């Protein structure tokens, strides 16, 4: 069956450092992959989308890589800030638009 | 604000009761999705609509669950004979069917259901 794994343990880093979050998947060939941010008690907020034929995407301090051979995506936040503290969700997408989410990784940035 | 809205934001009910949730998508979006999220997990897909047509339903959606999008605008999700296991956050998302199949989904704030 399809499986998506994100770091289950919380990631704690110091302000100013780069946070790197991992998303691995099996038994699936997504057309694209997305990263969302979710704050407690709120719905997910879209951050970045990367297609299967793309290797890397950037947006301001965010960078996503997508390796379809390794079946892995890495999500980087550079120059992290306490305001970046949240849960980050990886989601695999198909041409129907349906998303399959990982369980999320909680990031805590300490001042 | 023209984002996705959901109503109610919170619902407490007793086991066996029926509940109905409403989602209003972004106005020009033709696709609407329902997801369920439990604590510590990512959202799980329940069903989706393209305009008024319900195109896919998850096996998670038992016969106690029904969703409608009668005029291709707002949607309702009804749970009949609620069970304690139905306690979760119910999220609605909408999107515009884009080229190449890749699309951004915009989520509402969710409806948190607690079944006592």
Short mmCIF file of N, CA, C and O in Angstrom, two decimals, chain B residues 10 20 31 35 43 53 56 61 72 75 80 90 93 98 104 112:
data_model
loop_
_atom_site.label_atom_id
_atom_site.label_comp_id
_atom_site.label_asym_id
_atom_site.label_seq_id
_atom_site.Cartn_x
_atom_site.Cartn_y
_atom_site.Cartn_z
N UNK B 10 -16.71 24.37 15.68
CA UNK B 10 -16.64 23.33 16.70
C UNK B 10 -18.03 22.72 16.85
O UNK B 10 -19.03 23.43 16.75
N UNK B 20 -24.16 17.77 10.68
CA UNK B 20 -23.93 18.24 9.32
C UNK B 20 -22.98 19.43 9.35
O UNK B 20 -23.15 20.34 10.15
N UNK B 31 -13.27 22.53 -7.92
CA UNK B 31 -13.06 21.30 -7.16
C UNK B 31 -13.16 21.56 -5.67
O UNK B 31 -12.69 22.59 -5.18
N UNK B 35 -11.47 16.27 3.89
CA UNK B 35 -10.46 15.46 4.55
C UNK B 35 -10.82 15.34 6.03
O UNK B 35 -11.53 16.18 6.58
N UNK B 43 -3.87 15.06 7.24
CA UNK B 43 -5.24 14.91 6.73
C UNK B 43 -5.40 13.64 5.88
O UNK B 43 -4.48 13.29 5.13
N UNK B 53 -20.53 17.11 -9.30
CA UNK B 53 -20.35 15.66 -9.39
C UNK B 53 -19.34 15.16 -8.35
O UNK B 53 -18.22 15.66 -8.27
N UNK B 56 -14.96 10.85 -6.45
CA UNK B 56 -14.23 9.79 -5.75
C UNK B 56 -14.58 9.82 -4.28
O UNK B 56 -14.77 10.88 -3.70
N UNK B 61 -14.93 6.47 4.00
CA UNK B 61 -16.25 7.07 4.03
C UNK B 61 -17.30 5.96 4.09
O UNK B 61 -17.74 5.44 3.06
N UNK B 72 -22.88 22.93 -7.20
CA UNK B 72 -21.49 23.17 -7.57
C UNK B 72 -20.84 24.30 -6.82
O UNK B 72 -19.78 24.77 -7.22
N UNK B 75 -20.72 22.94 -0.09
CA UNK B 75 -20.88 21.49 0.10
C UNK B 75 -21.27 21.22 1.55
O UNK B 75 -20.95 22.01 2.44
N UNK B 80 -24.19 10.39 10.01
CA UNK B 80 -25.35 9.85 10.72
C UNK B 80 -24.89 8.90 11.82
O UNK B 80 -23.85 8.24 11.69
N UNK B 90 -12.52 18.00 10.69
CA UNK B 90 -12.96 17.79 9.30
C UNK B 90 -12.60 19.03 8.50
O UNK B 90 -13.04 20.14 8.79
N UNK B 93 -11.29 21.69 1.44
CA UNK B 93 -10.34 22.41 0.60
C UNK B 93 -10.95 22.61 -0.77
O UNK B 93 -11.79 21.82 -1.21
N UNK B 98 -6.41 22.68 -12.67
CA UNK B 98 -5.39 23.37 -13.45
C UNK B 98 -4.83 22.54 -14.58
O UNK B 98 -5.09 21.36 -14.69
N UNK B 104 -3.09 23.69 -6.58
CA UNK B 104 -2.95 24.06 -5.19
C UNK B 104 -4.31 23.96 -4.52
O UNK B 104 -5.30 24.48 -5.04
N UNK B 112 -14.05 21.09 14.13
CA UNK B 112 -13.60 20.09 15.10
C UNK B 112 -14.82 19.43 15.72
O UNK B 112 -15.65 20.11 16.33
#
